[in-house]
Short mmCIF file of C-alpha atoms in Angstrom, two decimals:
data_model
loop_
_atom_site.label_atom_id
_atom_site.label_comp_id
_atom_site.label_asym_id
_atom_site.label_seq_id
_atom_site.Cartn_x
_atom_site.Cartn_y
_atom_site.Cartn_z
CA UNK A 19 12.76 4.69 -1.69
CA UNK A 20 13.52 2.80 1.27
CA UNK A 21 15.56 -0.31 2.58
CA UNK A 22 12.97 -1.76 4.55
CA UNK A 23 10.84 -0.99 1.16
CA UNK A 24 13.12 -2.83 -1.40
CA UNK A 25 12.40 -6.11 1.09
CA UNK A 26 8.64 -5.88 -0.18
CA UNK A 27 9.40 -5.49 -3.90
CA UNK A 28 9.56 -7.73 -6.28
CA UNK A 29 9.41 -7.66 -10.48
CA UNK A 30 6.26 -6.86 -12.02
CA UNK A 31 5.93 -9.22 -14.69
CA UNK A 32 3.36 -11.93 -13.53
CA UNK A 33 5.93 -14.74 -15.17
CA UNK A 34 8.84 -13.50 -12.88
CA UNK A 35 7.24 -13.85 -9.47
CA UNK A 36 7.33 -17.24 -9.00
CA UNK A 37 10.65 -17.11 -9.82
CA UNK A 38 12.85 -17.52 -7.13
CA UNK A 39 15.75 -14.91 -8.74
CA UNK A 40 13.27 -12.39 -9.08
CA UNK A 41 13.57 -11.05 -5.79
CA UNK A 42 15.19 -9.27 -4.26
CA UNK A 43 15.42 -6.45 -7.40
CA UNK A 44 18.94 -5.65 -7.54
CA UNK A 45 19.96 -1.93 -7.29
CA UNK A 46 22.69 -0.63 -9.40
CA UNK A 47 24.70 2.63 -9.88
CA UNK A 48 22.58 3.51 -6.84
CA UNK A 49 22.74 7.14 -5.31
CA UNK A 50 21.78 6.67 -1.67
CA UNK A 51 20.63 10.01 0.28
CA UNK A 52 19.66 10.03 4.20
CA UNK A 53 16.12 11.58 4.64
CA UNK A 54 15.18 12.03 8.59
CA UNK A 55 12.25 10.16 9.90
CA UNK A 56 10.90 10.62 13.47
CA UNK A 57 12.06 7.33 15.13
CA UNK A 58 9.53 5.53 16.81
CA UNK A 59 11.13 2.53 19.07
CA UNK A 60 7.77 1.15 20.05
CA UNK A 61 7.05 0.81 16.43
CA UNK A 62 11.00 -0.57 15.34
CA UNK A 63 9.90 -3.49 18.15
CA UNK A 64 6.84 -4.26 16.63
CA UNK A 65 8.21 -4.34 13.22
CA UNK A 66 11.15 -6.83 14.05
CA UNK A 67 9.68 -10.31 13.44
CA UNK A 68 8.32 -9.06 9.75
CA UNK A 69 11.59 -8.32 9.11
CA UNK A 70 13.27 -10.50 5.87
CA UNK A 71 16.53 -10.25 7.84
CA UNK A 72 18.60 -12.29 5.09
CA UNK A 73 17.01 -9.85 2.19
CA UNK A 74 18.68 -6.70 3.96
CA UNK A 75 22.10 -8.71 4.51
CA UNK A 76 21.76 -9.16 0.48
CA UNK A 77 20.74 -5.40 0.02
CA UNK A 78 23.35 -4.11 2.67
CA UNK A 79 26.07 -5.91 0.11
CA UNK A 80 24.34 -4.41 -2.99
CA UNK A 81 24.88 -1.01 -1.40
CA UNK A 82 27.95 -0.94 0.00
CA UNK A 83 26.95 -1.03 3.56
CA UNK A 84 27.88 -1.95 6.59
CA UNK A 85 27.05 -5.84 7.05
CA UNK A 86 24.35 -6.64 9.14
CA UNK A 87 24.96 -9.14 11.81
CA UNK A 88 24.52 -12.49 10.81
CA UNK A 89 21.11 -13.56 12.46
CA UNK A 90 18.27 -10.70 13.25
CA UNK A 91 18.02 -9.18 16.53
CA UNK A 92 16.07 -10.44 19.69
CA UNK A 93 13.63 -7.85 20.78
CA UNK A 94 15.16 -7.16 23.88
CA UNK A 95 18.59 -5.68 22.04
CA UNK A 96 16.71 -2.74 20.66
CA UNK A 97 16.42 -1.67 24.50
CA UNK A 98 18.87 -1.07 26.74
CA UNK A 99 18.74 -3.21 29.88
CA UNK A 100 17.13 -1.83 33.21
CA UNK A 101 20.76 -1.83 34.87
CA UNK A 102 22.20 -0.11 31.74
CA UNK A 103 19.40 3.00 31.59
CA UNK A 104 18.31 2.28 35.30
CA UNK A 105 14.67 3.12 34.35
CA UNK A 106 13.18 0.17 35.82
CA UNK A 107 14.17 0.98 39.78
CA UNK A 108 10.70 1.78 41.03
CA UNK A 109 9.82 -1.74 39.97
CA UNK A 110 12.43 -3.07 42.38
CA UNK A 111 10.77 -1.49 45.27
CA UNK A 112 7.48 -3.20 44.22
CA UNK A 113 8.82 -6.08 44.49
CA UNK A 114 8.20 -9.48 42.44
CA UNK A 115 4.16 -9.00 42.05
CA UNK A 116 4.49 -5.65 40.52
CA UNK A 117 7.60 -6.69 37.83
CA UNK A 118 5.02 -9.09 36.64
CA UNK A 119 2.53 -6.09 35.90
CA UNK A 120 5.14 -3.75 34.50
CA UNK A 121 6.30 -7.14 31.62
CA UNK A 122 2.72 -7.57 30.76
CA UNK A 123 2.35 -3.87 29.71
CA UNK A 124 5.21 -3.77 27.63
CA UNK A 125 4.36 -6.91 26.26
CA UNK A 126 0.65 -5.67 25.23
CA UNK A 127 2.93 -3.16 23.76
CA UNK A 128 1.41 -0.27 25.35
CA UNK A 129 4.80 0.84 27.39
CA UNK A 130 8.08 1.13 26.95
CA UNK A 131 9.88 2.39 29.76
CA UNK A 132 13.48 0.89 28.64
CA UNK A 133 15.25 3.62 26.61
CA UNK A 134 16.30 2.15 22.67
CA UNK A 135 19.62 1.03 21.92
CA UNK A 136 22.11 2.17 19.51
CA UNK A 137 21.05 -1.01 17.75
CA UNK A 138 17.69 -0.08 17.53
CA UNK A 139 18.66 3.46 16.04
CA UNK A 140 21.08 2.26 13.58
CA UNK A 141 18.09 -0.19 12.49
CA UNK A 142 15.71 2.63 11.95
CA UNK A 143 18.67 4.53 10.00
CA UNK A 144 18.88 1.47 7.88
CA UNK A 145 15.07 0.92 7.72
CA UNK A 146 13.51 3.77 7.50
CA UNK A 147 16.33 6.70 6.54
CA UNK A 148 18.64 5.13 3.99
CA UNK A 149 17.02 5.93 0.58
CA UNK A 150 17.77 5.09 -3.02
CA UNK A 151 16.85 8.50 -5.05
CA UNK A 152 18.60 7.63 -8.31
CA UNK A 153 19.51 4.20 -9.79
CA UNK A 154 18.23 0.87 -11.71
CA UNK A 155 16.64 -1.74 -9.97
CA UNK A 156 17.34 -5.18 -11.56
CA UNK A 157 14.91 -8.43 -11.95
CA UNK A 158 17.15 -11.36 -11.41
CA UNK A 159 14.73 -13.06 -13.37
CA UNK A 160 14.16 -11.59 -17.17
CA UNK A 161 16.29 -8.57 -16.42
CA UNK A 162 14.31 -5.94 -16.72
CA UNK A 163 15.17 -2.46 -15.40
CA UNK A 164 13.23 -0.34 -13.88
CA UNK A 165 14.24 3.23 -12.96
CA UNK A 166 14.83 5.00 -9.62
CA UNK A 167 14.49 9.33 -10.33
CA UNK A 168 14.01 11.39 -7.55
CA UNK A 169 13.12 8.70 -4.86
CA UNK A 170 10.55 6.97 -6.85
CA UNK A 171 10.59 3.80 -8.42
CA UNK A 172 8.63 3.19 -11.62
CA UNK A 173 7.10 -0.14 -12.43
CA UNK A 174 4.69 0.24 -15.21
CA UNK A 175 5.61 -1.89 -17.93
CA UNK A 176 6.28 -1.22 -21.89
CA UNK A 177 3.63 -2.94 -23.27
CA UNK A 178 5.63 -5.88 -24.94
CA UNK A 179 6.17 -7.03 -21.62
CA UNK A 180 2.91 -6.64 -19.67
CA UNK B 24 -2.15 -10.42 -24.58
CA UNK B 25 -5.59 -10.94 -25.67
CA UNK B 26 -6.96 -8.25 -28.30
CA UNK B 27 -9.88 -6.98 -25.46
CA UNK B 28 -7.82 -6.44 -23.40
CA UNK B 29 -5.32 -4.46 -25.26
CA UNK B 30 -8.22 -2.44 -26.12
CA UNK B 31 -9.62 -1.94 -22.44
CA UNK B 32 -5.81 -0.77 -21.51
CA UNK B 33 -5.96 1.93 -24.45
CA UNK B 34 -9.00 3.31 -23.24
CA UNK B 35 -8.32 3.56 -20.00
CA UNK B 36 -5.04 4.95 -20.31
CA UNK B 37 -6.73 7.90 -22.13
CA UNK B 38 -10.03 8.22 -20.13
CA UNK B 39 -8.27 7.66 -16.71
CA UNK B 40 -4.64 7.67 -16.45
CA UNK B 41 -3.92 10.84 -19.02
CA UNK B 42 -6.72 12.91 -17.28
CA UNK B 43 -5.24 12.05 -13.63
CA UNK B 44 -1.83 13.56 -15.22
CA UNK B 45 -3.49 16.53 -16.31
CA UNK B 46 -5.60 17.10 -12.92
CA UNK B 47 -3.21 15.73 -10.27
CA UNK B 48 -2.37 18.98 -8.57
CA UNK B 49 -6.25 20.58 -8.00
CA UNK B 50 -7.38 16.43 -7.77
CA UNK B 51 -4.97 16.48 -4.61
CA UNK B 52 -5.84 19.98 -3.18
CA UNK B 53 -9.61 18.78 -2.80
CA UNK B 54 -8.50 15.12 -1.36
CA UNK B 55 -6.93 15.57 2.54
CA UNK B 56 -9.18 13.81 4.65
CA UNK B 57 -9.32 10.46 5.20
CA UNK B 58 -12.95 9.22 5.30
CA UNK B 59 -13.95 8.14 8.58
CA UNK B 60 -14.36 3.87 7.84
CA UNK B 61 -10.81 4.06 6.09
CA UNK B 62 -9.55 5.73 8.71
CA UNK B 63 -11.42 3.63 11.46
CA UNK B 64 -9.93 0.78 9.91
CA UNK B 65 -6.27 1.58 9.50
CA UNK B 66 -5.97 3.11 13.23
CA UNK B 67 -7.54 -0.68 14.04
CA UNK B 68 -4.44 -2.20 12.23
CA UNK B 69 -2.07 -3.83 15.11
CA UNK B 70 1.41 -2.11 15.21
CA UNK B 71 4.45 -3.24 13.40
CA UNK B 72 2.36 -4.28 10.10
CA UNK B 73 3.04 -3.59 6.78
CA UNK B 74 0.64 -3.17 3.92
CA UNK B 75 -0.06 -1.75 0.79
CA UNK B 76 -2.25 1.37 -0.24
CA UNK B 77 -2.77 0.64 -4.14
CA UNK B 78 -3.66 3.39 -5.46
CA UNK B 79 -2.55 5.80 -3.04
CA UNK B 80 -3.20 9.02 -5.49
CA UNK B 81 -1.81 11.94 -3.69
CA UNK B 82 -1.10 9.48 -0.15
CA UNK B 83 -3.81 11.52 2.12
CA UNK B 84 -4.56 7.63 3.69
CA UNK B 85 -1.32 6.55 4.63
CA UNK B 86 -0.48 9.31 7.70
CA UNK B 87 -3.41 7.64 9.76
CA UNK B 88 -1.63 5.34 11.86
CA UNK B 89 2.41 6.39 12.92
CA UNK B 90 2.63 2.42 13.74
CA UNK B 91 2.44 0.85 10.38
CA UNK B 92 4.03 0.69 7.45
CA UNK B 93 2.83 1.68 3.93
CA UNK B 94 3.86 1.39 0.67
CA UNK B 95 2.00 3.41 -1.91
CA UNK B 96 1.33 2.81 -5.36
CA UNK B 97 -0.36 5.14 -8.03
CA UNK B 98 -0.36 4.45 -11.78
CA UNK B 99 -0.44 8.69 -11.86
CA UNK B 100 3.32 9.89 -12.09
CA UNK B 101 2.06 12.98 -10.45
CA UNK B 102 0.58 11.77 -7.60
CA UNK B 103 3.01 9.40 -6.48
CA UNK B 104 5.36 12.64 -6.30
CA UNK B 105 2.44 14.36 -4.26
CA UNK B 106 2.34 11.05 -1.73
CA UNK B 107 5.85 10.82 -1.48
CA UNK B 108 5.90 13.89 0.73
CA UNK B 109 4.28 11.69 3.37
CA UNK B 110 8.49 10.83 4.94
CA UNK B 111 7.36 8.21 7.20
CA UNK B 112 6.24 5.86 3.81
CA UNK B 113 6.99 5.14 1.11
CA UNK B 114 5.43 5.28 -2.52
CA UNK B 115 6.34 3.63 -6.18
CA UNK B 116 4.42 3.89 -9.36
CA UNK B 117 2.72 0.75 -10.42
CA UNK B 118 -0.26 -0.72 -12.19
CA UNK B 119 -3.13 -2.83 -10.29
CA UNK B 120 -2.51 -5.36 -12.42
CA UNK B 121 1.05 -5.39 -12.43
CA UNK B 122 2.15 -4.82 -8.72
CA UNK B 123 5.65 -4.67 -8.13
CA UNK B 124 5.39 -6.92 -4.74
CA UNK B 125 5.70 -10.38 -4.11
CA UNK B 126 2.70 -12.41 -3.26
CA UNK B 127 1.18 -13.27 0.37
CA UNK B 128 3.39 -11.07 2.19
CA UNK B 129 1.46 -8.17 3.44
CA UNK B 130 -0.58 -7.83 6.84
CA UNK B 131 -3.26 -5.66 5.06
CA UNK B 132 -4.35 -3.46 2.21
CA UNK B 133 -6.10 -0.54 1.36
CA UNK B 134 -7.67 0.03 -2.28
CA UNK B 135 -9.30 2.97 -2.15
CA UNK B 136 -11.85 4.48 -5.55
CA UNK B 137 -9.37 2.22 -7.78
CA UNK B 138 -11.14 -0.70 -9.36
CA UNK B 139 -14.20 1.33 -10.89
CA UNK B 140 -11.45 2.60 -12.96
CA UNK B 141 -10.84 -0.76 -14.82
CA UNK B 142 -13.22 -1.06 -17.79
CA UNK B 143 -14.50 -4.40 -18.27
CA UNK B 144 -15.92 -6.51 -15.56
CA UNK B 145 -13.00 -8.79 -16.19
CA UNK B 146 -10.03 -6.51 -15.52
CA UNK B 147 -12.08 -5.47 -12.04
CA UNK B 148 -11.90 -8.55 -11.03
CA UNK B 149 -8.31 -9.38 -11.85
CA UNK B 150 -7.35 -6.04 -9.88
CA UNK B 151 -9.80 -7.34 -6.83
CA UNK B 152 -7.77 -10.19 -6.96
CA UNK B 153 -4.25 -8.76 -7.12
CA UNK B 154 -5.06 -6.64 -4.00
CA UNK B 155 -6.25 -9.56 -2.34
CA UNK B 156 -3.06 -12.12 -3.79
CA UNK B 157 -1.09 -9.68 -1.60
CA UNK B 158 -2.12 -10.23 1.95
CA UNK B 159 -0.40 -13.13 3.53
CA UNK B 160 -2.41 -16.62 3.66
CA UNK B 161 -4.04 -17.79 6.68
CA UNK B 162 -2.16 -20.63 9.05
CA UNK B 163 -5.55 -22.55 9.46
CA UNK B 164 -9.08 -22.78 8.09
CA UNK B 165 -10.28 -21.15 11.38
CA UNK B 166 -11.57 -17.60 11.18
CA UNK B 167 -9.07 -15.22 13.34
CA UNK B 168 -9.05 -11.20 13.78
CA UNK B 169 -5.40 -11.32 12.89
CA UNK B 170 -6.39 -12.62 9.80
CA UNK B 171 -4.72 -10.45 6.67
CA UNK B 172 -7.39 -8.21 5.21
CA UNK B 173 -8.20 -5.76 2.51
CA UNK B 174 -10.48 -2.59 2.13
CA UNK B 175 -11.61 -2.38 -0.84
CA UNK B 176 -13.69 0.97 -1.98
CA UNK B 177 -15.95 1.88 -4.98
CA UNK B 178 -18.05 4.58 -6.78
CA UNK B 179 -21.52 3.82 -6.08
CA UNK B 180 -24.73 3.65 -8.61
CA UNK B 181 -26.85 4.11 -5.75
CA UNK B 182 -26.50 8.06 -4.64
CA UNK B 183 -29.44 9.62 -5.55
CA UNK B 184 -28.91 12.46 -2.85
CA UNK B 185 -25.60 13.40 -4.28
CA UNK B 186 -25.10 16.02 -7.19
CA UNK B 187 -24.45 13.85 -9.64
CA UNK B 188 -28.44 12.23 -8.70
CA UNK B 189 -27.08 8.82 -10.32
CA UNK B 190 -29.15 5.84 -8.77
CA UNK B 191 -30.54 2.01 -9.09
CA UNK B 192 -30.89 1.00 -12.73
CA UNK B 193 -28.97 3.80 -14.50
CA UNK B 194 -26.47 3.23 -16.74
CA UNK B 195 -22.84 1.95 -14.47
CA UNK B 196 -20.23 2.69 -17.54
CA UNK B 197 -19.91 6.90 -16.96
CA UNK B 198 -18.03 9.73 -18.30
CA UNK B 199 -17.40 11.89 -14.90
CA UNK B 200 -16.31 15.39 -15.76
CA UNK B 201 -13.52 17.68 -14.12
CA UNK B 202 -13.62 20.95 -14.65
CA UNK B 203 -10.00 22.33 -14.47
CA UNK B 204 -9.93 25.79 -13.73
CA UNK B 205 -8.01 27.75 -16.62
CA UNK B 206 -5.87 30.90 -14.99
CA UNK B 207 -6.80 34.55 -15.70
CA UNK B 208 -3.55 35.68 -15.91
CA UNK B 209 -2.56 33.94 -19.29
CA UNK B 210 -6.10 33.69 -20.20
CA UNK B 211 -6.52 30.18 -19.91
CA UNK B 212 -10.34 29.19 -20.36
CA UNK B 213 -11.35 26.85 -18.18
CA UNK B 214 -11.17 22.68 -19.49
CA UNK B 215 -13.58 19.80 -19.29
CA UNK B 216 -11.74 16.83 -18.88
CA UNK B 217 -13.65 13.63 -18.38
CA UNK B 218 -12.39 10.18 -16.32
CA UNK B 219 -14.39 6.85 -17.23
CA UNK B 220 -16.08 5.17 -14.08
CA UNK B 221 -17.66 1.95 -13.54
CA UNK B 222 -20.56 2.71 -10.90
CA UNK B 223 -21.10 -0.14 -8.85
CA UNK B 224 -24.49 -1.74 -7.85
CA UNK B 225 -25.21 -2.90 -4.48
CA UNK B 226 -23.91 -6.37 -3.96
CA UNK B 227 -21.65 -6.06 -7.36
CA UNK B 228 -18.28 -5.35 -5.14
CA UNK B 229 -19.12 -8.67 -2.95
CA UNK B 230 -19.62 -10.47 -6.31
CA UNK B 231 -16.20 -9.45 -7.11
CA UNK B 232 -14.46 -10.45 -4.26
CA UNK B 233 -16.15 -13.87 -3.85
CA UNK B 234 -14.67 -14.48 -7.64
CA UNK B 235 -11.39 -14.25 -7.29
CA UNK B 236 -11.52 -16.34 -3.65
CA UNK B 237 -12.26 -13.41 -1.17
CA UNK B 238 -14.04 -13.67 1.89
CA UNK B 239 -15.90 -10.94 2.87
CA UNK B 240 -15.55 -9.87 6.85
CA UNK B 241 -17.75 -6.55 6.44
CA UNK B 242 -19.03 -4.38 4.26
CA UNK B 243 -21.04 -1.29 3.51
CA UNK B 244 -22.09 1.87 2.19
CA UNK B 245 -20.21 5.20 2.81
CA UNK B 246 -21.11 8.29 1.12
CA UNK B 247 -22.36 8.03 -2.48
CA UNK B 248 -19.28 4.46 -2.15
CA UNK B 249 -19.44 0.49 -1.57
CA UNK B 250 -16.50 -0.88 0.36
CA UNK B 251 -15.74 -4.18 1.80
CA UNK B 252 -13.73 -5.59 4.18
CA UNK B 253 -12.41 -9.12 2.46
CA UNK B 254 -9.78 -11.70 3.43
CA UNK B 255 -8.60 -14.64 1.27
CA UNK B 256 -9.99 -17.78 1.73
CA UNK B 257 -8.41 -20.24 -0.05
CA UNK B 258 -5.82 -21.14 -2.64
CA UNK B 259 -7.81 -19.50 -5.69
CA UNK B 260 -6.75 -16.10 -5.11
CA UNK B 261 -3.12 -17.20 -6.09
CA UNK B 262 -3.90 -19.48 -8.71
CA UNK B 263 -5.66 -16.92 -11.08
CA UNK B 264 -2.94 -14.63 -11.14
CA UNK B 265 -0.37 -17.49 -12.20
CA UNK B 266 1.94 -16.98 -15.39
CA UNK B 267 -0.85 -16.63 -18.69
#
């Protein structure tokens, strides 16, 4: 299971989700593996304002991670800058009327000529790679368990508590 | 928990849940396609979202679009390990009607030959309406195509052209058998396992949706199935699914 996963789960039990406490579920004697995932910077972009950037700080901590920064990422810090990768020259030439065209393409999100940052690939590590294969996730809530085996989480409920 | 209830969960745990155990592997080798309006409609989801495919049996819907995110869910064991092949997203084991996610967050959903699995009209609708608690409210009362929305799909009564000849005013509450294929070597007969369905009627899946609070955007008939495309409306969706 992944980080950017554990940000959209919550306990089960109808009485716990309007519980504050009940999310995030809090992992414990997690076993964290790193499973490659094709990374996809247009996508990583597109993804950043649904982000619960305060949830991963929390979940970073639970793990044992490196802490993220403090606030989440602008869009632009995902990309190198034109005079860093030096992909944006023929747009110079153009001159100002042809800049304009260039920003509303990438902001239709159709191009991406700027090459990603190392922010943007340690965000897709975190995201997307980082995975919990064994553990406990815990409800802050009513305390409940429920099992990680093999990189799946189970939330079906014993009966006395459905 | 109420006494029906309890009873509805028994049975369905042994006429749907035990035989999708015991048929995951062949269920999955026949299911690898994405049919065309699911597919239409997750390749029209914008990039960056994230939803939820509840349901997900062996994942075959969620490698349609590399731009979103999906997290499966499949009450079969089995088929959640099947899914989770699929790298790029992710899959749990849940219940419809108790989803492990928190409410209004989610830019879409996909609920694909789920509900008719429920087996009173009651527990369809409280499954109709968890899938639809999920997707994030709307800012104003104004009608938007970046609205949050749901695809919902079910069995239909009306297929008189398909092999199973079912059609208007036959009996909705069905035994559906599987034949699992015994294996020569060990001499293995073949088995006859049957899953409980609820065939809908035309107009029945609407009915369900408007219920719980659902708007429908679109809807239709696919292949011997009824789906809709729904979106909530207004405060009710939330309300039902409060503490009991």
């Amino acid at each position: 299971m992944k980080i950017l996963t554990l940000t959209f789960l919550t306990c089960a039990r109808k009485s716990c989700k309007p519980e504050p406490t009940s999310y995030p579920l809090h992992p414990t004697s997690a076993e964290l593996e790193i499973i490659p995932v094709d990374f996809n910077p247009l996508f990583l972009r597109a993804l950043l304002p649904r982000l619960d950037w305060p949830t991963l700080r929390i979940l970073c901590e639970a793990f044992g991670l490196p802490g993220l920064q403090e606030e989440a990422p602008e869009e632009d810090a995902l990309f190198l800058q034109p005079e860093e990768g030096g992909a944006m020259e023929d747009v110079e030439v153009q001159g100002e009327k042809g800049k304009e065209v260039v920003e509303d393409v990438e902001k239709k999100g159709e191009e991406e000529t700027r090459e990603a940052s190392q922010l943007a690939k340690d965000l897709h590590h975190l995201l997307l790679e980082t995975t919990m294969q064994e553990g406990k996730l815990v409800c802050g809530c009513c305390g409940h368990e429920y099992a990680v085996k093999e990189g799946i989480a189970n939330f079906l409920l014993p009966a006395h508590l459905v | 928990m109420a006494d029906g209830a309890a009873k509805a969960e028994e049975y369905e745990s042994q006429h749907v849940h035990q035989v999708y155990e015991e048929i995951a592997h062949h269920f999955s080798a026949t299911r690898y396609k994405p049919w065309p309006i699911i597919a239409k409609y997750l390749q029209s989801i914008p990039s960056g979202s994230v939803g939820v495919d509840v349901g997900c049996g062996n994942g075959k819907n969620m490698t349609v679009n590399s731009n979103i995110f999906i997290i499966g869910s499949d009450r079969s064991e089995s088929l959640v390990k099947i899914a989770a092949d699929k790298k790029s997203h992710d899959t749990v084991v849940g219940d419809i009607l108790d989803l492990p996610h928190p409410l209004g967050q989610f830019d879409f959903a996909i609920c694909i030959a789920v509900v008719h699995h429920l087996s009173t009209r009651e527990r369809r609708v409280q499954a109709v309406g968890a899938v639809l608690s999920l997707l994030k409210q709307r800012n104003s009362t104004a009608k938007s195509d970046k609205d949050a929305t749901a695809l919902i799909y079910v069995w239909a009564l009306e297929q008189k052209n398909s092999r199973r000849g079912w059609d208007e005013g036959g009996e909705q509450d069905v035994m559906v058998p599987w034949v699992k294929k015994g294996s020569k070597t060990s001499e293995q007969p073949d088995k006859i396992v049957e899953r409980y369905y609820h065939l809908y009627r035309k107009g029945e899946l609407e009915e369900d949706i408007r219920e719980v609070g659902g708007e429908i955007v679109e809807s239709g008939y696919e292949k011997d199935n009824w789906w809709a495309i729904a979106r909530r409306c207004d405060q009710r969706v939330e309300n039902q699914l409060g503490p009991q």
